[in-house]
Short mmCIF file of C-alpha atoms and ligand atoms in Angstrom, two decimals:
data_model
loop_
_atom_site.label_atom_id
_atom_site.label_comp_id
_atom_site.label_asym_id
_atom_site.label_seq_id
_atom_site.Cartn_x
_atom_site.Cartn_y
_atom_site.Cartn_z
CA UNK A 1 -0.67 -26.17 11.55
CA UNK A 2 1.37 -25.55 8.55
CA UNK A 3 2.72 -22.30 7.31
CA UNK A 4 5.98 -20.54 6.43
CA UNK A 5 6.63 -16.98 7.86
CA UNK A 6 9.02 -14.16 6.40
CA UNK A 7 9.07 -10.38 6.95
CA UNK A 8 12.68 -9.34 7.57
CA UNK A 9 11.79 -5.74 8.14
CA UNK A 10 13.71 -4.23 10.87
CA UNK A 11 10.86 -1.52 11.96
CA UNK A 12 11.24 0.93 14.68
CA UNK A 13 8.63 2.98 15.38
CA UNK A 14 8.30 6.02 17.47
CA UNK A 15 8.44 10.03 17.97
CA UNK A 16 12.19 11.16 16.84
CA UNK A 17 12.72 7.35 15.71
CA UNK A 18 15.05 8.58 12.93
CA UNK A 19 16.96 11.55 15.25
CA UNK A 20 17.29 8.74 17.63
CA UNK A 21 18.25 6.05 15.95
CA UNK A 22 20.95 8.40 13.44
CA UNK A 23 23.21 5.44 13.80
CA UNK A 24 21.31 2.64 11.62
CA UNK A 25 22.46 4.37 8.63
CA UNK A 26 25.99 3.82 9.45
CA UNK A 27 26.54 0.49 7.67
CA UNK A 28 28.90 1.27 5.09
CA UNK A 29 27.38 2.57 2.79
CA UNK A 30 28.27 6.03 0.47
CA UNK A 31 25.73 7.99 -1.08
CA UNK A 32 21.84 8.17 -0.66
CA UNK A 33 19.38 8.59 -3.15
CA UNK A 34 16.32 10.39 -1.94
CA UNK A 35 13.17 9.24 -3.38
CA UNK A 36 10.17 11.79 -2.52
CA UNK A 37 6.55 13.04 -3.96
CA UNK A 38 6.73 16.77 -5.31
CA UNK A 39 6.32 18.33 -1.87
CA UNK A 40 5.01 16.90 1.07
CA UNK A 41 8.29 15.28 2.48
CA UNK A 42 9.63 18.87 2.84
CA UNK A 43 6.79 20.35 4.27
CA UNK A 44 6.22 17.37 7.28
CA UNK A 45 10.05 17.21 8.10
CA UNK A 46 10.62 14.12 7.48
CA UNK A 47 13.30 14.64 4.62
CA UNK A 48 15.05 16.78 6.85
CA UNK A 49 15.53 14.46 9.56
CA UNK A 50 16.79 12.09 7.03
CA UNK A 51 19.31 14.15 5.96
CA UNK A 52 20.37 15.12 9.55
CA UNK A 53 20.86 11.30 10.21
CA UNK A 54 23.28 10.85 6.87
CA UNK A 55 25.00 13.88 7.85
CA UNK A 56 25.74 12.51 11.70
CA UNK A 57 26.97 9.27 9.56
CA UNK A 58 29.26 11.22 7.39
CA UNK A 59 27.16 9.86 4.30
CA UNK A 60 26.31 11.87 1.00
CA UNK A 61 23.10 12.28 -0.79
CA UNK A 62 21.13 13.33 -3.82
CA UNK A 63 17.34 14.02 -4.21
CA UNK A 64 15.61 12.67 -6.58
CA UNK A 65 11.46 14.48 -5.56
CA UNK A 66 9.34 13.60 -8.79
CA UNK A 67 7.69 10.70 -7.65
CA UNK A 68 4.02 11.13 -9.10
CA UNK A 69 0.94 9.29 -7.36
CA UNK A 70 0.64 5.61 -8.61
CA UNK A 71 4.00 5.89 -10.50
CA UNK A 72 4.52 4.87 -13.58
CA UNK A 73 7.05 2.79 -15.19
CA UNK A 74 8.57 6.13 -16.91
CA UNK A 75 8.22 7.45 -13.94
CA UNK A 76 10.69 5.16 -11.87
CA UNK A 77 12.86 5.26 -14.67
CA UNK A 78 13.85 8.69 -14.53
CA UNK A 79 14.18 7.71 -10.75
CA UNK A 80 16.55 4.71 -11.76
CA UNK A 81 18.65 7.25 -13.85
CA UNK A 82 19.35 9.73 -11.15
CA UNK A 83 20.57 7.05 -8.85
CA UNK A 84 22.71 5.94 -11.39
CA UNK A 85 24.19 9.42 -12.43
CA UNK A 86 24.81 9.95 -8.68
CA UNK A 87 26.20 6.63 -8.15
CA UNK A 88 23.95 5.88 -5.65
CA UNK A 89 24.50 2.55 -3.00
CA UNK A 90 21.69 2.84 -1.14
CA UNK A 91 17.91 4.00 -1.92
CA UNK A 92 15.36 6.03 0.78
CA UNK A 93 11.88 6.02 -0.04
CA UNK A 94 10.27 8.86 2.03
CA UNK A 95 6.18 9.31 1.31
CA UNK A 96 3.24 7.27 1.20
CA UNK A 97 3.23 4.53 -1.14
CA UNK A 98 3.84 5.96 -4.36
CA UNK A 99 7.25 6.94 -3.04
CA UNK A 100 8.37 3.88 -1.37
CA UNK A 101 7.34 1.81 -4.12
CA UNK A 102 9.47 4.01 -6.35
CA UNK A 103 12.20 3.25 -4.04
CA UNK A 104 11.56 0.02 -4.55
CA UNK A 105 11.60 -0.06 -8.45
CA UNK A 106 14.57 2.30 -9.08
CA UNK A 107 16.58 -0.22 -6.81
CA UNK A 108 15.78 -2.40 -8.69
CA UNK A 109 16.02 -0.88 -12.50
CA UNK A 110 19.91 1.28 -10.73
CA UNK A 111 20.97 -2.81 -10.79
CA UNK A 112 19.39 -3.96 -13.75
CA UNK A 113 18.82 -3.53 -17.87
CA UNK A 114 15.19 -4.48 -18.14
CA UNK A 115 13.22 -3.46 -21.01
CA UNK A 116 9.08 -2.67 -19.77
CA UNK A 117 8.02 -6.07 -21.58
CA UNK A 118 9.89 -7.96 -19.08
CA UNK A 119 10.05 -5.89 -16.45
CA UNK A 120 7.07 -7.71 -14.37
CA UNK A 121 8.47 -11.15 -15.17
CA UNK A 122 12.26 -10.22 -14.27
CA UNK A 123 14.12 -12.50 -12.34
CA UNK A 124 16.10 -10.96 -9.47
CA UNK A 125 19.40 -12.59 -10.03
CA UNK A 126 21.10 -9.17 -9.59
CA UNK A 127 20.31 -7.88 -6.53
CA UNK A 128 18.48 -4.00 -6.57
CA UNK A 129 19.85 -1.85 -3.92
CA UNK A 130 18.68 -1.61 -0.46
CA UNK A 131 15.89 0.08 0.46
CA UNK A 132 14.96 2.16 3.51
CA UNK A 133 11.40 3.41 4.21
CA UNK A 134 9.68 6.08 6.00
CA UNK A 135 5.94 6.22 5.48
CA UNK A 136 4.60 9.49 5.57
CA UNK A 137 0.43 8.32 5.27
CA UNK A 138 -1.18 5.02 7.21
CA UNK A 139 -2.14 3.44 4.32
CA UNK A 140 -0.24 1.13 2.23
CA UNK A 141 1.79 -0.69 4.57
CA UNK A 142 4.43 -0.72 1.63
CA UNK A 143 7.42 -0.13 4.47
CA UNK A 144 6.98 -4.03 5.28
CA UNK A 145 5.95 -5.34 1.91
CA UNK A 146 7.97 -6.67 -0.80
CA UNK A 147 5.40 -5.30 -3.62
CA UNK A 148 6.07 -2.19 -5.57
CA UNK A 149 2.84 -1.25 -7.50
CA UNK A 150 4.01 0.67 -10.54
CA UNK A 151 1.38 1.86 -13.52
CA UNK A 152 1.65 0.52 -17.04
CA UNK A 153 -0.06 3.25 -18.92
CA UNK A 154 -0.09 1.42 -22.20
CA UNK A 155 -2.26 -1.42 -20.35
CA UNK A 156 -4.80 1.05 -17.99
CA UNK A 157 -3.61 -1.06 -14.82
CA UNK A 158 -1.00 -1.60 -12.09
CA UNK A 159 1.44 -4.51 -11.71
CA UNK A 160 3.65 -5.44 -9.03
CA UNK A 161 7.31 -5.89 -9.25
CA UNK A 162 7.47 -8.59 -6.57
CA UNK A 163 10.37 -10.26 -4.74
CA UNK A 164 11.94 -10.69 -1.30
CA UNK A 165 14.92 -8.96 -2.52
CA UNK A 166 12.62 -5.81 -2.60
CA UNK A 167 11.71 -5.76 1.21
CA UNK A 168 13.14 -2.89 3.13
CA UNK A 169 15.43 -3.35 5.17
CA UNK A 170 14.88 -0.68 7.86
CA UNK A 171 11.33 1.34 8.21
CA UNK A 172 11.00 4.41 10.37
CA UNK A 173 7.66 4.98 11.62
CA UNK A 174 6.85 8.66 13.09
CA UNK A 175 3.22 9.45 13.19
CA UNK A 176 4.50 12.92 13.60
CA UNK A 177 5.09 13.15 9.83
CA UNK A 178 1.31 12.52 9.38
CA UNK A 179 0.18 15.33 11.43
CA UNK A 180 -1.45 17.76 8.83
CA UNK A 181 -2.05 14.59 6.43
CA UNK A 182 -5.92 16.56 5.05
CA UNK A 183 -8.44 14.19 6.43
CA UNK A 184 -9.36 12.66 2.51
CA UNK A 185 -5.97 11.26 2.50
CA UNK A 186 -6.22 9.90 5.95
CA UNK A 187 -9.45 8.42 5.49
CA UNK A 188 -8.41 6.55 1.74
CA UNK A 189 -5.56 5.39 3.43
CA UNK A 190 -7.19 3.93 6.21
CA UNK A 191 -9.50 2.32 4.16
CA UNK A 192 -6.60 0.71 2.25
CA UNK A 193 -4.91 -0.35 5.46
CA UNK A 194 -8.60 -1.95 6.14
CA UNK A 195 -9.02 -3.61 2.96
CA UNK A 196 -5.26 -5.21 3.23
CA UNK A 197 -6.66 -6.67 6.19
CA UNK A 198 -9.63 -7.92 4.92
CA UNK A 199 -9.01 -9.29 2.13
CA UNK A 200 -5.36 -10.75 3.87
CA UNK A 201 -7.98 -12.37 6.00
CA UNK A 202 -10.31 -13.58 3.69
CA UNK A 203 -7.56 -15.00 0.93
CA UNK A 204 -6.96 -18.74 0.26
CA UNK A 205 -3.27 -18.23 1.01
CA UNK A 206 -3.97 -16.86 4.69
CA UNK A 207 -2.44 -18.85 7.61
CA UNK A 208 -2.59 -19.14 11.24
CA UNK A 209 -0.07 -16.21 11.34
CA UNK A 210 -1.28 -14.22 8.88
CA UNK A 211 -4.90 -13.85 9.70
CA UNK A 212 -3.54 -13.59 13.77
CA UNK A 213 -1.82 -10.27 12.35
CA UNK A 214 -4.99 -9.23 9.99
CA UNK A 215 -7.25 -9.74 12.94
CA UNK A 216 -5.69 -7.42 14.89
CA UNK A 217 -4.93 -4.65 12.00
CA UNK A 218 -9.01 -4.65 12.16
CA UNK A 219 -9.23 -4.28 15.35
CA UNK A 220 -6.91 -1.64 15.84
CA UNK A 221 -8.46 0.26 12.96
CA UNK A 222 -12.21 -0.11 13.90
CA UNK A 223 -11.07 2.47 17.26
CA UNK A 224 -9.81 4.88 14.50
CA UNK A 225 -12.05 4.70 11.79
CA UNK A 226 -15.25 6.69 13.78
CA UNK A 227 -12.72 9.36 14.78
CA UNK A 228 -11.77 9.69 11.53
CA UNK A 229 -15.28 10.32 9.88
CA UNK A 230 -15.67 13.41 12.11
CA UNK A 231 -13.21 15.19 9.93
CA UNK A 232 -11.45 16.38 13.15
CA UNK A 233 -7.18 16.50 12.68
CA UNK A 234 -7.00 13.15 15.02
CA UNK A 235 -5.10 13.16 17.70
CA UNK A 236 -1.36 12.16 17.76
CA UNK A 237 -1.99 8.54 19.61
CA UNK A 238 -4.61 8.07 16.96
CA UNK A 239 -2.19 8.71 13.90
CA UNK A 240 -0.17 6.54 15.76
CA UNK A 241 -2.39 3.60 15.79
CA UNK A 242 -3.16 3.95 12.15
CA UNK A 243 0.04 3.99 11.20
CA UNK A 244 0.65 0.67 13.71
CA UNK A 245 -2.57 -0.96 11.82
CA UNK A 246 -1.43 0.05 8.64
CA UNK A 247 1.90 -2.08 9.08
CA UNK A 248 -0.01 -4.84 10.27
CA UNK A 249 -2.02 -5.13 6.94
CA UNK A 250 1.12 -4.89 5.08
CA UNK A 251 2.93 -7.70 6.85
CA UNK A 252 -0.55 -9.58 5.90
CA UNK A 253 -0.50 -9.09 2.83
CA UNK A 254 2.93 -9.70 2.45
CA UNK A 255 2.33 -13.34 3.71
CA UNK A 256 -0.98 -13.63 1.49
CA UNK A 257 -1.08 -10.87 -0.92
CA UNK A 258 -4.19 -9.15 -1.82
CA UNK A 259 -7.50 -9.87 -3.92
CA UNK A 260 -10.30 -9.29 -5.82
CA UNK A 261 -10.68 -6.02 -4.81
CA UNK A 262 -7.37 -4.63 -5.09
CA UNK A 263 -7.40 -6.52 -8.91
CA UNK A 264 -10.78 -4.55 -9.89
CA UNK A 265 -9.64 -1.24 -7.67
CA UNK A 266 -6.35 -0.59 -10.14
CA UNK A 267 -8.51 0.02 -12.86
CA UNK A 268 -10.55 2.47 -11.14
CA UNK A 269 -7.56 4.46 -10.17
CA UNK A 270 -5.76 4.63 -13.86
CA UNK A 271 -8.77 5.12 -15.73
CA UNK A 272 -11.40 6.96 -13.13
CA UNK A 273 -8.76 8.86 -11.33
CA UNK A 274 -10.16 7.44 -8.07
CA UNK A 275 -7.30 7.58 -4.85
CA UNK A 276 -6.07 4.04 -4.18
CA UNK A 277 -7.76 3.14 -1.03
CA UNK A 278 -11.37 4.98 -2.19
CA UNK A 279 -10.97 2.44 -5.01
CA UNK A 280 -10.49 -0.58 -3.04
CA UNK A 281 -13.06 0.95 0.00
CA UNK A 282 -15.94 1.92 -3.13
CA UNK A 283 -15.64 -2.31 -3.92
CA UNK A 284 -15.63 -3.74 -0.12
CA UNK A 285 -19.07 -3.94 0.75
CA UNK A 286 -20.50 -5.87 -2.43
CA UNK A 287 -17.02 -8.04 -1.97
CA UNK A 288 -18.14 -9.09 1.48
CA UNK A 289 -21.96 -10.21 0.20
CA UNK A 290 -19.90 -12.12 -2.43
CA UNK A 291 -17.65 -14.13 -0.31
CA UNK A 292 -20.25 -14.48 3.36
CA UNK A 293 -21.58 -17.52 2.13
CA UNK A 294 -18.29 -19.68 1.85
CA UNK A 295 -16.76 -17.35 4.79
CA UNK A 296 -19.58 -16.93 7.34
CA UNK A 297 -17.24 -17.22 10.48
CA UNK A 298 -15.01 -15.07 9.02
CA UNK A 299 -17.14 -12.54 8.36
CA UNK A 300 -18.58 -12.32 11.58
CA UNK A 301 -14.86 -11.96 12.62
CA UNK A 302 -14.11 -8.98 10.58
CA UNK A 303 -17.33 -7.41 11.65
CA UNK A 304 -16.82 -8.11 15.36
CA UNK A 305 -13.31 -6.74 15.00
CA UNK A 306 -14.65 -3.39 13.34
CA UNK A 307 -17.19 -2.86 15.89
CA UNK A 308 -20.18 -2.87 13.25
CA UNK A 309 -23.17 -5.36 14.10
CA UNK A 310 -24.31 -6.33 10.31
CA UNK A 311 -23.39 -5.90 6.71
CA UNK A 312 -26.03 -3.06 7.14
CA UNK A 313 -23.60 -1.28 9.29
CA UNK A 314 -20.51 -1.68 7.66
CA UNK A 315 -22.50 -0.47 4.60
CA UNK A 316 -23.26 2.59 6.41
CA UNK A 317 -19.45 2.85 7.85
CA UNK A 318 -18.55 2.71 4.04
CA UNK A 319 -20.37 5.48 2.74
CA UNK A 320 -19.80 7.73 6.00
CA UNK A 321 -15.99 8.02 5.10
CA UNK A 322 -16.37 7.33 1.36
CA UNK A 323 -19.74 8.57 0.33
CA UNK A 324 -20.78 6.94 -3.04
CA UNK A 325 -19.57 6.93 -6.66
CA UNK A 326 -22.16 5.14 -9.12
CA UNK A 327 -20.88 6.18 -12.50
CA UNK A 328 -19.56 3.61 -14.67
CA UNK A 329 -21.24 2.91 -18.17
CA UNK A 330 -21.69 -0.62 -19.58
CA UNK A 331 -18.73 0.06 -21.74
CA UNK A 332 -16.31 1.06 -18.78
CA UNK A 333 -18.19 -2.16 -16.65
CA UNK A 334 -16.95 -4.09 -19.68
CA UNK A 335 -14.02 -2.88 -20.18
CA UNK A 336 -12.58 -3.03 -16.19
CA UNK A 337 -14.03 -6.55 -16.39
CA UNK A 338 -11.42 -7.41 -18.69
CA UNK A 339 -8.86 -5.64 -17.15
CA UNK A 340 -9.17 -7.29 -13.39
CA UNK A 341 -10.13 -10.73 -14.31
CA UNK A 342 -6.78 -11.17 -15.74
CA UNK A 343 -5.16 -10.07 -12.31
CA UNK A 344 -3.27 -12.90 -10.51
CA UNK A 345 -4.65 -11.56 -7.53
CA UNK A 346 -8.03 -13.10 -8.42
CA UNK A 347 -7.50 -17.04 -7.45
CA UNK A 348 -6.71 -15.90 -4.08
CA UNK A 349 -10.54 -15.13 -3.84
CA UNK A 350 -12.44 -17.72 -2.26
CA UNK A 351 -14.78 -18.31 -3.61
CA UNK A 352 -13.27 -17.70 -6.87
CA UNK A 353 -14.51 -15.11 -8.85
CA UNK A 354 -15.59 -15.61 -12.84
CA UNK A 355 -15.81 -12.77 -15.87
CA UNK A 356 -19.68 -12.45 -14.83
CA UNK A 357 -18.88 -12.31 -10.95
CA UNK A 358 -16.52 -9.72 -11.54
CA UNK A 359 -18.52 -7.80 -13.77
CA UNK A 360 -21.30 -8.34 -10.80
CA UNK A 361 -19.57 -6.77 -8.31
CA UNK A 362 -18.20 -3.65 -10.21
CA UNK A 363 -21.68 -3.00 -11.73
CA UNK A 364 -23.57 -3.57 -7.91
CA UNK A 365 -20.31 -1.19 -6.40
CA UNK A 366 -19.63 1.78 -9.40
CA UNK A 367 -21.81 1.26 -12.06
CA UNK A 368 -24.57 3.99 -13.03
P1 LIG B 1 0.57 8.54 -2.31
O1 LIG B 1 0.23 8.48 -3.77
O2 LIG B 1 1.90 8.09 -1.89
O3 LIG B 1 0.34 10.02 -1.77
C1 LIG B 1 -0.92 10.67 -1.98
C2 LIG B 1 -0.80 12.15 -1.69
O4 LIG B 1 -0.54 12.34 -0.31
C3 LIG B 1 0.31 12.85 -2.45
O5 LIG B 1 -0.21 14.03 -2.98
C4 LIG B 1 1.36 13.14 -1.37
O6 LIG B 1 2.08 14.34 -1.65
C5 LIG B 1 0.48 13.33 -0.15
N1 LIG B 1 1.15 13.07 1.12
C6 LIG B 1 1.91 11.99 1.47
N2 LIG B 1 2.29 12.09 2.76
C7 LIG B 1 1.80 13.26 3.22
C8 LIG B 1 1.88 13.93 4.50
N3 LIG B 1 2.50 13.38 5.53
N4 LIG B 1 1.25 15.13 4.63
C9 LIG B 1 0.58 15.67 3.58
N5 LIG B 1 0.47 15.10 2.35
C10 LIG B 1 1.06 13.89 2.19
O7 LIG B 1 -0.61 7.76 -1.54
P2 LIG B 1 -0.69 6.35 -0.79
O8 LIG B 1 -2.12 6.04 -0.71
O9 LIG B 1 0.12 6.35 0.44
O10 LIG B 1 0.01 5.33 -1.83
C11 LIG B 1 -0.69 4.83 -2.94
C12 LIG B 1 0.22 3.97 -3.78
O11 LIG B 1 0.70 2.84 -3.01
C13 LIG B 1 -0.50 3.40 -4.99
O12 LIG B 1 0.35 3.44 -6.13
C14 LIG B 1 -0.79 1.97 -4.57
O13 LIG B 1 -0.95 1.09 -5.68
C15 LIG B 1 0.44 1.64 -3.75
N6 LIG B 1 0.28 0.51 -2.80
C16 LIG B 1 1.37 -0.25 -2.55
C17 LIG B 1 1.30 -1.34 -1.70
C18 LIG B 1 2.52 -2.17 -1.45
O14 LIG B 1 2.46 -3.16 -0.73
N7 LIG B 1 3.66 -1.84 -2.01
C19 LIG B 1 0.09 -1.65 -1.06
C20 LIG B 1 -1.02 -0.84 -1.33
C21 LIG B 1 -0.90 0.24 -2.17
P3 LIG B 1 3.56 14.30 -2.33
O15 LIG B 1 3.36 13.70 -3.69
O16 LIG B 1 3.98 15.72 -2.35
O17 LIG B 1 4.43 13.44 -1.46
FE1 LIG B 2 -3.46 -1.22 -1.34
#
């Protein structure tokens, strides 16, 4: 066995985990910036328990609620500013993804002069300001990752700022704040959670630890996922579990990082508009045909996990919470081609995918 292990998180998870836990904050430092979407950290209480917690601590804040979904480098910038202007020590990221991984960047870009050339080959010398996250949807895992996915609009895709320095270093997790989450957002998320397992699983840089974790992300997913495709609110233990599952893909892929699907799902998102984990979840049953034959055990792991029997049925698990989306042209086939198969992401695929395997698989998935 030989692997190395890092994920120096410190998560606590539970009902009232921030009202109860207040004192975390109270390490020294000042002044808060806030980093939420438009509107949904105000409406499921979260930010306000956040701001109780400073207050108990004696600590200031500022808001800073434009976060857009699948930020964009302009985007974070205007983030970066404000916690500059406000002379901000520490960052909260409060949201799904989009939000944390804000956090992420502007603590990052308040420490550091980078111009958007450089900024996805920046060295972390200078060290961004600490991050604290409270996921508000069961998808992304991002509270436990050191990736923050930011949109380049001049390039159609996503990149990730990547570095240990950019790992949290406390989550809260309250499935409470998830409670009216509408049931399209629950189910994309989920499916992202699921394919961060998967394809955590499935990449060439998985080890004993990492798959042990991805394993049981599956598992604990495949006892949501049928509730979910009801379209019933689930019930609170259920949010709960998602939102346990969904940190177990992130520490996965933050051991492994992710693959051909999440390379070929950006450009579905910038340039089809698609929600993150649809993207990824429209891409994951021609994925698993592609990969069976060098992964058969494996495979038959991931299905066990889920519950499903066959590749028929988790075909038929797909399209009950996604439905289908078979629109590309040739043009767009092309042109998303070109766009993934540049994606680091891609030689963690085993097998390994080429131009014409990538253009397979979107065509079989998306394509009219
Ligand atoms: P999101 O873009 O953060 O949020 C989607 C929508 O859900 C927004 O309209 C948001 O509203 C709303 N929302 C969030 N929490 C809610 C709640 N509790 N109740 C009601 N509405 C709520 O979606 P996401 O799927 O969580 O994040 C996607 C982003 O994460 C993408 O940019 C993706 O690339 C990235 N990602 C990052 C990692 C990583 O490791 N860092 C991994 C996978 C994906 P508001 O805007 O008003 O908040
Ligand atoms: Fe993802």
């Amino acid at each position: 066995m030989n692997f190395s292990y890092l994920m120096p998180v410190k998560v606590i998870m539970g009902k009232n985990c921030i009202k109860n836990n207040a004192q975390v904050f109270n390490t020294g430092w000042k002044k808060a910036l806030i980093v939420t979407g438009r509107r949904s950290a105000k409406i499921n209480g979260a930010e306000k328990d956040v701001c109780d917690a400073l207050s108990i601590c004696g600590i200031e804040w500022d808001i800073f609620d434009q976060v857009e979904p699948n930020p964009s480098i302009g985007n974070v910038r205007k983030g970066a500013e404000a916690a500059k202007k406000t002379d901000a020590d520490f960052i909260i990221g409060i949201g799904g993804g989009s939000p944390i991984d804000a956090a992420k960047a502007i603590a990052f870009l308040s420490t550091n002069d980078v111009d958007d050339e450089n900024l996805f080959s920046s060295s972390f010398d200078i060290k961004p300001l600490p991050v604290i996250a409270v996921p508000t949807t069961a998808g992304t895992g991002s509270e436990v990752t050191q990736y923050s996915i930011i949109t380049v609009p001049a390039e159609n895709t996503k990149k990730n700022l990547g570095d240990i320095s950019l790992f949290p270093v406390f989550a809260f997790l309250d499935a409470t704040y998830m409670e009216k989450l509408p049931s399209d957002i629950s189910v994309n998320t989920a499916v992202d959670a699921l394919s961060h397992a998967i394809e955590s699983y499935l990449s060439k840089r998985n080890t004993t630890m990492s798959s042990f974790i991805a394993l049981e992300s599956m598992t604990v997913l495949g006892e949501c996922l049928h509730q979910l495709i009801t379209g019933d609110n689930p019930l609170f233990e259920v949010r709960e579990k998602l939102l346990y599952a969904s940190m177990l893909g992130g520490i996965a892929i933050s051991q492994t990082g992710t693959t051909v699907v999440h390379a070929m799902g950006y450009s579905l998102t910038c340039m089809s508009d698609i929600d993150h984990g649809k993207a990824n979840g429209l891409l994951m049953c021609e994925f698993i045909k592609f990969v069976t034959s060098e992964n058969t055990e494996k495979v038959k792991n991931i299905f066990k996990a889920l519950g499903v029997k066959d590749i028929k049925a988790f075909e038929v698990l797909f399209v009950q919470l996604l439905g289908t989306f078979k629109e590309l042209s040739e043009a767009e086939l092309k042109q998303f081609t070109d766009l993934a198969v540049s994606a680091k992401s891609i030689a963690n695929t085993v097998p390994e995918p080429t131009y014409d395997d990538i253009y397979g698989l979107l065509k079989r998935s998306v394509g009219k």
